[in-house]
Tab-separated table of C-alpha atoms in Angstrom:
chain	number	residue	atom	x	y	z
A	1	MET	CA	-15.766	33.699	27.932
A	2	ARG	CA	-16.335	31.464	24.943
A	3	ASP	CA	-19.981	30.820	23.994
A	4	SER	CA	-21.267	27.243	23.733
A	5	GLY	CA	-21.823	27.552	19.968
A	6	THR	CA	-18.165	28.307	19.332
A	7	ALA	CA	-17.078	25.405	21.545
A	8	ASP	CA	-19.448	23.071	19.674
A	9	ARG	CA	-18.080	24.135	16.299
A	10	LEU	CA	-14.515	23.621	17.502
A	11	ARG	CA	-15.357	20.132	18.788
A	12	ALA	CA	-17.053	19.333	15.474
A	13	GLY	CA	-13.868	20.456	13.734
A	14	VAL	CA	-11.749	18.166	15.918
A	15	ASP	CA	-14.055	15.229	15.143
A	16	ALA	CA	-13.846	16.018	11.441
A	17	PHE	CA	-10.063	16.247	11.629
A	18	ASP	CA	-9.866	12.786	13.208
A	19	LEU	CA	-12.218	11.365	10.593
A	20	PHE	CA	-10.013	12.580	7.757
A	21	PHE	CA	-6.495	12.297	9.111
A	22	SER	CA	-6.057	10.534	12.465
A	23	ARG	CA	-5.623	6.798	12.870
A	24	PRO	CA	-6.178	4.595	15.931
A	25	ASP	CA	-3.059	3.165	17.559
A	26	ALA	CA	-2.771	-0.252	19.205
A	27	ALA	CA	-4.482	1.063	22.347
A	28	GLY	CA	-7.385	2.503	20.338
A	29	LYS	CA	-6.299	6.127	20.819
A	30	MET	CA	-6.612	8.429	17.812
A	31	VAL	CA	-3.134	9.532	16.725
A	32	PRO	CA	-2.549	12.442	14.310
A	33	PRO	CA	-0.385	11.713	11.237
A	34	GLU	CA	3.292	12.560	10.926
A	35	GLU	CA	2.588	15.568	8.682
A	36	ILE	CA	3.832	18.456	10.835
A	37	VAL	CA	1.097	20.919	9.860
A	38	LEU	CA	-1.599	18.359	10.642
A	39	ARG	CA	-0.140	17.386	14.004
A	40	ARG	CA	0.217	21.008	15.005
A	41	LEU	CA	-3.246	21.888	13.732
A	42	ARG	CA	-4.813	18.987	15.636
A	43	GLY	CA	-3.106	20.061	18.840
A	44	LEU	CA	-4.215	23.663	18.421
A	45	LEU	CA	-7.855	22.749	17.671
A	46	GLY	CA	-7.931	20.229	20.523
A	47	ARG	CA	-6.698	22.768	23.056
A	48	LEU	CA	-9.122	25.431	21.835
A	49	ALA	CA	-12.064	23.006	21.966
A	50	ALA	CA	-11.108	22.086	25.544
A	51	GLY	CA	-10.589	25.734	26.499
A	52	GLN	CA	-6.897	25.179	27.287
A	53	GLU	CA	-4.182	27.788	27.028
A	54	ARG	CA	-0.839	27.265	25.347
A	55	ILE	CA	1.529	25.117	27.376
A	56	PRO	CA	4.400	27.226	28.823
A	57	GLY	CA	7.595	26.778	26.823
A	58	GLU	CA	5.786	25.201	23.866
A	59	ALA	CA	6.568	26.581	20.426
A	60	ALA	CA	4.119	29.105	19.064
A	61	PRO	CA	1.925	28.186	16.063
A	62	SER	CA	3.888	30.669	13.968
A	63	ASP	CA	7.101	28.684	14.517
A	64	TYR	CA	5.554	25.486	13.151
A	65	PHE	CA	3.772	27.021	10.190
A	66	ASN	CA	6.670	29.238	9.155
A	67	ALA	CA	9.013	26.245	9.299
A	68	LEU	CA	6.674	24.255	7.047
A	69	LEU	CA	6.655	27.025	4.469
A	70	ARG	CA	10.451	27.211	4.526
A	71	GLU	CA	10.562	23.482	3.839
A	72	GLY	CA	8.952	24.138	0.464
A	73	GLY	CA	5.336	23.159	1.066
A	74	ALA	CA	2.324	24.508	-0.796
A	75	PRO	CA	2.123	28.214	-1.711
A	76	SER	CA	0.001	28.625	1.415
A	77	LEU	CA	-1.006	26.395	4.291
A	78	ASP	CA	-4.617	26.937	3.287
A	79	ALA	CA	-3.830	25.366	-0.103
A	80	ARG	CA	-1.896	22.591	1.650
A	81	LEU	CA	-4.869	21.742	3.862
A	82	ARG	CA	-7.263	21.680	0.889
A	83	ALA	CA	-4.880	19.375	-0.972
A	84	LEU	CA	-4.705	17.036	2.026
A	85	LEU	CA	-8.502	17.048	2.292
A	86	PHE	CA	-8.772	16.159	-1.392
A	87	GLU	CA	-6.425	13.206	-0.883
A	88	ALA	CA	-8.556	12.130	2.095
A	89	PHE	CA	-11.631	12.074	-0.176
A	90	ILE	CA	-9.716	9.810	-2.577
A	91	GLU	CA	-8.787	7.500	0.323
A	92	HIS	CA	-12.503	7.251	1.095
A	93	ARG	CA	-13.101	6.234	-2.554
A	94	VAL	CA	-14.768	9.511	-3.497
A	95	LEU	CA	-13.384	10.436	-6.915
A	96	PRO	CA	-13.547	13.930	-8.458
A	97	GLY	CA	-16.451	12.967	-10.698
A	98	GLU	CA	-18.641	12.101	-7.718
A	99	LEU	CA	-17.278	14.939	-5.604
A	100	THR	CA	-18.371	17.574	-8.126
A	101	ALA	CA	-21.551	15.830	-9.311
A	102	GLU	CA	-24.750	17.864	-9.292
A	103	THR	CA	-26.112	15.408	-6.736
A	104	PRO	CA	-23.168	13.850	-4.827
A	105	GLY	CA	-23.626	10.396	-3.328
A	106	PRO	CA	-24.192	9.886	0.401
A	107	THR	CA	-20.487	9.372	1.193
A	108	ALA	CA	-19.430	12.463	-0.732
A	109	SER	CA	-22.166	14.561	0.881
A	110	PHE	CA	-21.207	13.344	4.352
A	111	LEU	CA	-17.505	14.076	3.810
A	112	LEU	CA	-18.232	17.530	2.350
A	113	GLU	CA	-20.196	18.367	5.494
A	114	LYS	CA	-17.300	17.204	7.671
A	115	ALA	CA	-14.772	19.120	5.572
A	116	ALA	CA	-16.834	22.279	6.090
A	117	ASP	CA	-16.844	21.600	9.846
A	118	LEU	CA	-13.059	21.361	9.858
A	119	LEU	CA	-12.540	24.534	7.823
A	120	ARG	CA	-14.967	26.493	10.025
A	121	ALA	CA	-13.121	25.313	13.134
A	122	VAL	CA	-9.816	26.404	11.624
A	123	ALA	CA	-11.313	29.829	10.908
A	124	LEU	CA	-12.354	30.060	14.572
A	125	ALA	CA	-8.744	29.520	15.586
A	126	ALA	CA	-7.700	32.879	14.133
A	127	PRO	CA	-8.777	34.932	17.188
A	128	SER	CA	-6.592	32.671	19.372
A	129	LEU	CA	-3.449	34.019	17.724
A	130	ASP	CA	-2.165	36.830	19.867
A	131	ALA	CA	-0.445	39.918	18.511
A	132	ALA	CA	3.000	38.392	18.922
A	133	ASP	CA	1.970	35.284	16.928
A	134	ARG	CA	0.501	37.367	14.137
A	135	ALA	CA	3.604	39.525	13.937
A	136	ARG	CA	5.788	36.425	13.553
A	137	THR	CA	3.607	34.510	11.107
A	138	LEU	CA	4.340	34.689	7.406
A	139	PRO	CA	1.343	35.937	5.383
A	140	ALA	CA	1.026	32.636	3.491
A	141	ALA	CA	0.852	30.768	6.805
A	142	LEU	CA	-1.718	33.178	8.234
A	143	GLU	CA	-4.017	32.425	5.267
A	144	LEU	CA	-4.730	29.066	6.872
A	145	PHE	CA	-6.739	30.847	9.579
A	146	THR	CA	-8.234	33.657	7.522
A	147	ALA	CA	-9.309	31.870	4.309
A	148	PRO	CA	-13.090	32.121	3.765
A	149	VAL	CA	-15.127	28.924	4.072
A	150	PRO	CA	-17.330	28.241	0.997
A	151	ASP	CA	-21.019	28.829	1.625
A	152	SER	CA	-22.324	25.725	-0.158
A	153	PRO	CA	-21.224	22.085	-0.552
A	154	GLY	CA	-20.959	22.633	-4.299
A	155	GLU	CA	-18.526	25.533	-3.891
A	156	LEU	CA	-16.463	23.518	-1.434
A	157	ALA	CA	-16.451	20.516	-3.779
A	158	ALA	CA	-15.207	22.669	-6.660
A	159	LEU	CA	-12.508	24.182	-4.441
A	160	LEU	CA	-11.273	20.739	-3.383
A	161	ALA	CA	-11.419	19.355	-6.932
A	162	GLU	CA	-8.986	22.072	-8.024
A	163	CYS	CA	-6.401	20.293	-5.844
A	164	ASP	CA	-6.361	17.238	-8.130
A	165	ARG	CA	-2.676	17.113	-9.082
A	166	PHE	CA	-3.323	14.557	-11.821
A	167	ARG	CA	-5.621	17.028	-13.568
A	168	ARG	CA	-3.282	19.984	-13.165
A	169	HIS	CA	-0.198	18.113	-14.463
A	170	ARG	CA	0.429	15.202	-16.824
A	171	VAL	CA	4.053	14.373	-15.973
A	172	PHE	CA	5.374	13.442	-12.527
A	173	ARG	CA	8.582	12.183	-11.026
A	174	PHE	CA	8.209	9.668	-8.200
A	175	ILE	CA	10.955	10.477	-5.698
A	176	GLY	CA	11.117	9.489	-2.052
A	177	GLY	CA	7.559	8.173	-2.084
A	178	LYS	CA	6.113	11.428	-3.486
A	179	PHE	CA	4.667	12.386	-6.863
A	180	LEU	CA	6.329	15.642	-7.917
A	181	PRO	CA	5.135	17.562	-11.010
A	182	ALA	CA	7.742	17.685	-13.760
A	183	GLU	CA	8.274	19.213	-17.181
A	184	VAL	CA	9.457	17.223	-20.204
A	185	ASP	CA	11.309	19.171	-22.879
A	186	SER	CA	12.026	16.253	-25.218
A	187	ALA	CA	8.443	15.543	-26.296
A	188	LYS	CA	7.766	16.153	-29.965
A	189	PRO	CA	4.822	15.524	-32.316
A	190	LEU	CA	4.492	11.945	-33.532
A	191	ASP	CA	4.870	13.062	-37.149
A	192	ARG	CA	8.417	14.152	-36.321
A	193	PHE	CA	9.568	10.547	-35.966
A	194	PHE	CA	10.905	8.947	-39.139
A	195	GLY	CA	11.651	5.420	-40.321
A	196	TYR	CA	11.206	2.267	-38.223
A	197	PRO	CA	7.560	1.816	-39.306
A	198	GLY	CA	7.151	-1.488	-37.436
A	199	VAL	CA	8.356	-0.036	-34.129
A	200	ARG	CA	6.284	3.124	-34.483
A	201	SER	CA	3.209	1.089	-35.356
A	202	ALA	CA	3.703	-1.095	-32.255
A	203	PHE	CA	3.998	1.974	-30.032
A	204	ARG	CA	0.947	3.635	-31.550
A	205	ASP	CA	-1.158	0.492	-31.260
A	206	HIS	CA	-0.117	-0.245	-27.672
A	207	PHE	CA	-0.648	3.233	-26.216
A	208	ARG	CA	-3.959	3.713	-27.994
A	209	LYS	CA	-5.250	0.417	-26.633
A	210	PHE	CA	-4.142	1.334	-23.114
A	211	ALA	CA	-5.790	4.763	-23.379
A	212	ALA	CA	-8.991	3.022	-24.524
A	213	GLY	CA	-8.864	0.612	-21.564
A	214	LYS	CA	-8.246	-2.455	-23.727
A	215	THR	CA	-4.880	-3.532	-22.280
A	216	ASN	CA	-2.316	-2.652	-19.651
A	217	LEU	CA	0.266	-5.229	-20.729
A	218	PRO	CA	3.768	-3.925	-19.887
A	219	LEU	CA	5.794	-2.652	-22.828
A	220	LEU	CA	9.400	-3.897	-22.840
A	221	VAL	CA	11.563	-1.854	-25.200
A	222	ASN	CA	15.201	-2.505	-26.052
A	223	SER	CA	17.700	-1.189	-28.587
A	224	LEU	CA	21.193	0.154	-28.897
A	225	PRO	CA	21.607	3.681	-27.478
A	226	GLY	CA	20.275	6.599	-29.494
A	227	HIS	CA	17.393	4.824	-31.228
A	228	GLY	CA	14.624	6.917	-29.625
A	229	LYS	CA	13.212	4.711	-26.862
A	230	THR	CA	12.736	7.626	-24.462
A	231	SER	CA	11.413	10.120	-27.014
A	232	LEU	CA	8.923	7.687	-28.523
A	233	THR	CA	7.561	6.698	-25.131
A	234	VAL	CA	7.168	10.243	-23.809
A	235	SER	CA	5.632	11.530	-27.041
A	236	HIS	CA	3.134	8.675	-27.314
A	237	VAL	CA	1.984	9.147	-23.718
A	238	LEU	CA	1.464	12.879	-24.166
A	239	ALA	CA	-0.266	12.316	-27.523
A	240	GLU	CA	-3.089	10.483	-25.689
A	241	PRO	CA	-5.038	13.088	-23.637
A	242	GLY	CA	-6.201	10.583	-21.022
A	243	LEU	CA	-2.739	9.345	-20.000
A	244	VAL	CA	-0.498	10.559	-17.173
A	245	LEU	CA	3.250	9.878	-17.282
A	246	ILE	CA	5.030	8.809	-14.091
A	247	LEU	CA	8.844	8.755	-14.075
A	248	PRO	CA	9.912	6.690	-11.040
A	249	GLU	CA	13.371	6.314	-9.642
A	250	PRO	CA	14.936	3.050	-10.885
A	251	GLU	CA	14.951	1.756	-7.291
A	252	ALA	CA	11.137	1.743	-7.270
A	253	LEU	CA	11.235	-1.218	-9.657
A	254	GLU	CA	12.950	-3.277	-6.976
A	255	ARG	CA	11.686	-1.707	-3.754
A	256	GLY	CA	8.610	0.311	-2.909
A	257	TRP	CA	6.489	-1.027	-5.769
A	258	CYS	CA	3.325	-0.886	-3.643
A	259	ASP	CA	4.033	2.697	-2.529
A	260	LEU	CA	4.192	3.636	-6.196
A	261	VAL	CA	1.192	1.717	-7.519
A	262	GLU	CA	-1.389	1.820	-4.713
A	263	PRO	CA	-2.075	5.604	-4.864
A	264	LEU	CA	-2.536	5.274	-8.638
A	265	ALA	CA	-4.863	2.294	-8.313
A	266	ALA	CA	-7.080	4.503	-6.126
A	267	ARG	CA	-7.533	6.846	-9.109
A	268	PRO	CA	-9.379	4.759	-11.742
A	269	ASP	CA	-10.483	8.050	-13.334
A	270	HIS	CA	-6.934	8.366	-14.716
A	271	ARG	CA	-4.653	5.994	-16.625
A	272	PHE	CA	-0.972	5.995	-15.664
A	273	VAL	CA	2.149	4.985	-17.574
A	274	LEU	CA	5.082	4.069	-15.302
A	275	PHE	CA	8.164	4.724	-17.408
A	276	PHE	CA	11.321	3.057	-16.078
A	277	ASP	CA	13.880	4.480	-18.480
A	278	ASP	CA	17.350	3.171	-19.231
A	279	ILE	CA	17.407	0.316	-16.735
A	280	ASP	CA	19.984	-2.473	-16.741
A	281	PRO	CA	18.066	-5.791	-16.818
A	282	ARG	CA	21.246	-7.733	-16.027
A	283	HIS	CA	21.573	-6.232	-12.550
A	284	THR	CA	17.909	-5.695	-11.643
A	285	ASP	CA	16.207	-7.566	-8.806
A	286	TRP	CA	13.004	-8.621	-10.559
A	287	TYR	CA	11.225	-10.129	-7.536
A	288	GLN	CA	8.699	-7.332	-6.957
A	289	PHE	CA	8.008	-6.916	-10.670
A	290	ARG	CA	7.403	-10.624	-11.212
A	291	THR	CA	5.227	-10.786	-8.089
A	292	ASN	CA	3.029	-7.841	-9.008
A	293	VAL	CA	2.967	-8.250	-12.787
A	294	GLY	CA	1.518	-11.560	-13.827
A	295	GLY	CA	2.559	-13.246	-10.569
A	296	ALA	CA	0.695	-13.603	-7.283
A	297	PHE	CA	-0.876	-10.160	-7.821
A	298	SER	CA	-2.220	-8.360	-10.867
A	299	LEU	CA	-1.518	-4.865	-12.042
A	300	PRO	CA	-4.360	-2.366	-11.553
A	301	GLU	CA	-6.159	-1.909	-14.875
A	302	ASN	CA	-5.293	1.796	-14.995
A	303	VAL	CA	-1.512	1.291	-14.614
A	304	MET	CA	0.886	0.209	-17.374
A	305	PRO	CA	4.673	-0.097	-16.940
A	306	VAL	CA	7.054	0.705	-19.788
A	307	LEU	CA	10.625	-0.506	-19.359
A	308	SER	CA	13.398	0.581	-21.710
A	309	ALA	CA	16.940	-0.755	-21.820
A	310	ASN	CA	20.013	-1.032	-24.008
A	311	TYR	CA	20.114	-4.748	-23.175
A	312	GLU	CA	17.841	-7.742	-23.709
A	313	PHE	CA	15.327	-8.550	-20.969
A	314	PRO	CA	15.383	-11.979	-19.257
A	315	ALA	CA	13.029	-14.579	-20.719
A	316	ASN	CA	10.873	-14.709	-17.564
A	317	ILE	CA	10.317	-10.941	-17.833
A	318	LEU	CA	9.596	-10.982	-21.570
A	319	SER	CA	6.787	-13.463	-20.897
A	320	ARG	CA	5.018	-10.816	-18.789
A	321	GLY	CA	4.878	-8.064	-21.408
A	322	ARG	CA	5.040	-7.038	-25.054
A	323	LYS	CA	8.536	-6.881	-26.478
A	324	VAL	CA	9.518	-4.140	-28.922
A	325	SER	CA	13.052	-4.275	-30.320
A	326	PHE	CA	14.583	-1.678	-32.631
A	327	PRO	CA	16.495	-3.156	-35.586
A	328	VAL	CA	20.114	-2.031	-35.792
A	329	PHE	CA	20.599	1.350	-37.451
A	330	ASP	CA	22.425	0.793	-40.757
A	331	GLU	CA	22.623	2.444	-44.183
A	332	VAL	CA	19.258	0.983	-45.258
A	333	ARG	CA	17.384	2.303	-42.225
A	334	CYS	CA	19.239	5.577	-42.520
A	335	MET	CA	17.838	6.056	-46.029
A	336	GLU	CA	14.367	4.969	-44.878
A	337	MET	CA	14.420	7.721	-42.258
A	338	VAL	CA	15.583	10.281	-44.809
A	339	GLU	CA	12.828	9.189	-47.203
A	340	ASP	CA	10.232	9.616	-44.458
A	341	PHE	CA	11.634	13.029	-43.644
A	342	LEU	CA	11.540	14.182	-47.283
A	343	SER	CA	7.941	13.060	-47.690
A	344	GLY	CA	7.009	15.889	-45.327
A	345	PHE	CA	8.284	18.295	-47.997
A	346	GLY	CA	6.164	16.696	-50.681
A	347	VAL	CA	9.144	14.946	-52.292
A	348	LYS	CA	8.049	11.905	-54.306
A	349	ARG	CA	9.078	8.477	-53.143
A	350	THR	CA	10.965	7.958	-56.388
A	351	ALA	CA	13.594	10.614	-55.477
A	352	LYS	CA	16.131	7.895	-54.605
A	353	ASN	CA	19.127	9.940	-55.708
A	354	LEU	CA	18.329	12.772	-53.283
A	355	ILE	CA	17.817	10.283	-50.450
A	356	SER	CA	21.190	8.716	-51.182
A	357	ILE	CA	22.970	12.083	-51.433
A	358	ILE	CA	21.582	13.287	-48.079
A	359	SER	CA	22.383	9.996	-46.325
A	360	ALA	CA	25.944	10.072	-47.673
A	361	ASP	CA	26.389	13.654	-46.502
A	362	TYR	CA	25.223	12.625	-43.016
A	363	THR	CA	27.844	9.862	-42.820
A	364	GLU	CA	30.464	12.282	-44.132
A	365	GLU	CA	29.669	14.695	-41.300
A	366	PHE	CA	30.054	11.800	-38.859
A	367	SER	CA	33.496	11.059	-40.333
A	368	GLN	CA	34.353	14.726	-39.806
A	369	LYS	CA	33.516	14.287	-36.103
A	370	LYS	CA	30.455	16.536	-36.251
A	371	PHE	CA	28.570	13.688	-34.539
A	372	THR	CA	29.804	11.185	-31.986
A	373	GLU	CA	27.493	8.365	-33.075
A	374	LEU	CA	25.699	6.897	-36.057
A	375	SER	CA	22.172	6.638	-34.725
A	376	PRO	CA	18.619	7.834	-35.337
A	377	ARG	CA	19.270	10.468	-32.664
A	378	SER	CA	22.206	12.051	-34.514
A	379	LEU	CA	20.448	11.702	-37.886
A	380	ILE	CA	17.499	13.687	-36.517
A	381	ARG	CA	19.926	16.423	-35.460
A	382	TYR	CA	21.453	16.391	-38.941
A	383	LEU	CA	18.023	16.562	-40.625
A	384	SER	CA	16.977	19.422	-38.357
A	385	GLY	CA	19.978	21.392	-39.590
A	386	TYR	CA	19.218	20.433	-43.185
A	387	GLU	CA	15.606	21.565	-42.778
A	388	HIS	CA	16.641	25.045	-41.679
A	389	ASP	CA	19.499	25.510	-44.152
A	390	GLN	CA	18.060	26.639	-47.473
A	391	ILE	CA	21.450	26.738	-49.194
A	392	LYS	CA	22.228	23.171	-48.174
A	393	ARG	CA	18.848	21.952	-49.384
A	394	LYS	CA	19.437	23.582	-52.780
A	395	THR	CA	22.933	22.075	-53.016
A	396	MET	CA	21.664	18.572	-52.224
A	397	VAL	CA	18.945	18.794	-54.868
A	398	GLU	CA	21.458	19.956	-57.497
A	399	LEU	CA	23.826	17.105	-56.633
A	400	SER	CA	20.991	14.593	-56.970
A	401	PHE	CA	20.753	15.505	-60.681
A	402	GLY	CA	24.497	15.215	-61.217
A	403	PRO	CA	26.376	12.417	-63.020
A	404	MET	CA	27.731	10.858	-59.790
A	405	ILE	CA	25.490	9.836	-56.905
A	406	THR	CA	27.210	9.079	-53.592
A	407	ARG	CA	25.822	6.477	-51.240
A	408	PRO	CA	26.149	6.142	-47.430
A	409	ASP	CA	29.107	3.982	-46.445
A	410	ALA	CA	27.732	0.601	-45.308
A	411	GLU	CA	31.117	-0.386	-43.839
A	412	LEU	CA	31.075	2.699	-41.638
A	413	PHE	CA	27.752	1.664	-40.096
A	414	TYR	CA	28.963	-1.913	-39.642
A	415	GLU	CA	32.164	-0.920	-37.864
A	416	PHE	CA	30.418	1.592	-35.614
A	417	ASN	CA	27.695	-0.893	-34.582
A	418	ILE	CA	30.191	-3.688	-33.941
A	419	GLU	CA	32.285	-1.468	-31.675
A	420	LEU	CA	29.192	-0.201	-29.864
A	421	MET	CA	27.907	-3.733	-29.272
A	422	ARG	CA	31.348	-4.862	-28.148
A	423	SER	CA	31.467	-2.067	-25.552
A	424	LEU	CA	27.975	-2.921	-24.288
A	425	TYR	CA	27.781	-6.694	-24.563
A	426	GLY	CA	31.389	-7.872	-24.641
A	427	GLU	CA	33.547	-9.789	-27.119
A	428	GLU	CA	31.677	-13.043	-26.547
A	429	TYR	CA	28.483	-11.508	-27.918
A	430	ILE	CA	30.296	-10.300	-31.055
A	431	GLN	CA	31.739	-13.757	-31.709
A	432	LYS	CA	28.289	-15.270	-31.359
A	433	LEU	CA	26.901	-12.694	-33.776
A	434	LEU	CA	29.592	-13.436	-36.359
A	435	LYS	CA	28.978	-17.177	-36.107
A	436	GLU	CA	25.272	-16.661	-36.718
A	437	ARG	CA	26.061	-14.533	-39.779
A	438	LEU	CA	28.408	-17.187	-41.173
A	439	LYS	CA	25.767	-19.868	-40.692
A	440	ALA	CA	23.263	-17.733	-42.555
A	441	LEU	CA	25.663	-17.599	-45.530
A	442	GLU	CA	26.078	-21.389	-45.715
């Protein structure tokens, strides 16, 4: 027969569970959330607290917990429960700094006490698992019942704080309403970007100000393909230690904006960059963006959107952010990038012949179909090969002292850019561009 102390601790655990996870329905009845492990856990604790046996024909606990693990949950259900408790602290406006403070505030102290009640009640559920249940339960699922409960509030606080996903990871994809940790392979040091000093300066200034809490004005970036919009954004975010990069699905810009932003607004201890990459402004429904950015509602101070596109943004969207446009990549900007690159080798700025020789060799390799585009992206690939080819470097230097210095073909850049713009923007845009050039010559 169960002693009264055990029954009291189980009831305290049920009360704590409802405090953290359950919500009242229209009739005022507390309803567990949809999360399968929580619903099952609430039912198990409730029956144990009431002294009830398992309902005949009902699935065993092992069936529910094993299924959850197969669905790709946390490494263990114990870790899953701690993570859910941590999120519940955030919902109650208890941030990690207060949670782990030497002297937590009254709300944090109260919630830590309730969290301990819940974990102790879960530990009491272990004896209720019969031999058949134990034999069918995966070890990671069984850890939910057998994990030790920390002895002190401070130990429990530290254990919960370890579940802060935004401290463990700096890059997330936002898919199906969930923040999923991600890895970014394309990030490179900021000193590995060359040329385009105005654009790079704008990026550096904007991200530093956001990291310092001085602005969260959206950054609206456009250029032709291959100019480095994605790489510059990712690298600048990761260069600022206090920033977290969120990569949402494009649909989140049009639908589900609140689902994306509200959980981040609840974390003012972090600053988030929402990077909507490679969108098409011509076919985007801007209603939610205009409503929540400079419209009826304001962006949370710790959230900054960055939108990149190969097309111009509408005027009513440009008025809500800072526009950064890449100038067209031509022979002049090609040589500027090469000059920047060579400066890393200690080459003097006056080595114009070497710059010209290298730039001409790059365009020659494009003509030989070694690259499919004339762009900063393909030039970086060319320069990477040059950097690691000692023989080629020696040959280029020797040619730069020769009697004939080749230059990059300006016509080649012009023809490539015209065809690229025609494919993106249509013939009408090209005609408009040519008219503007003719007017400039008058």
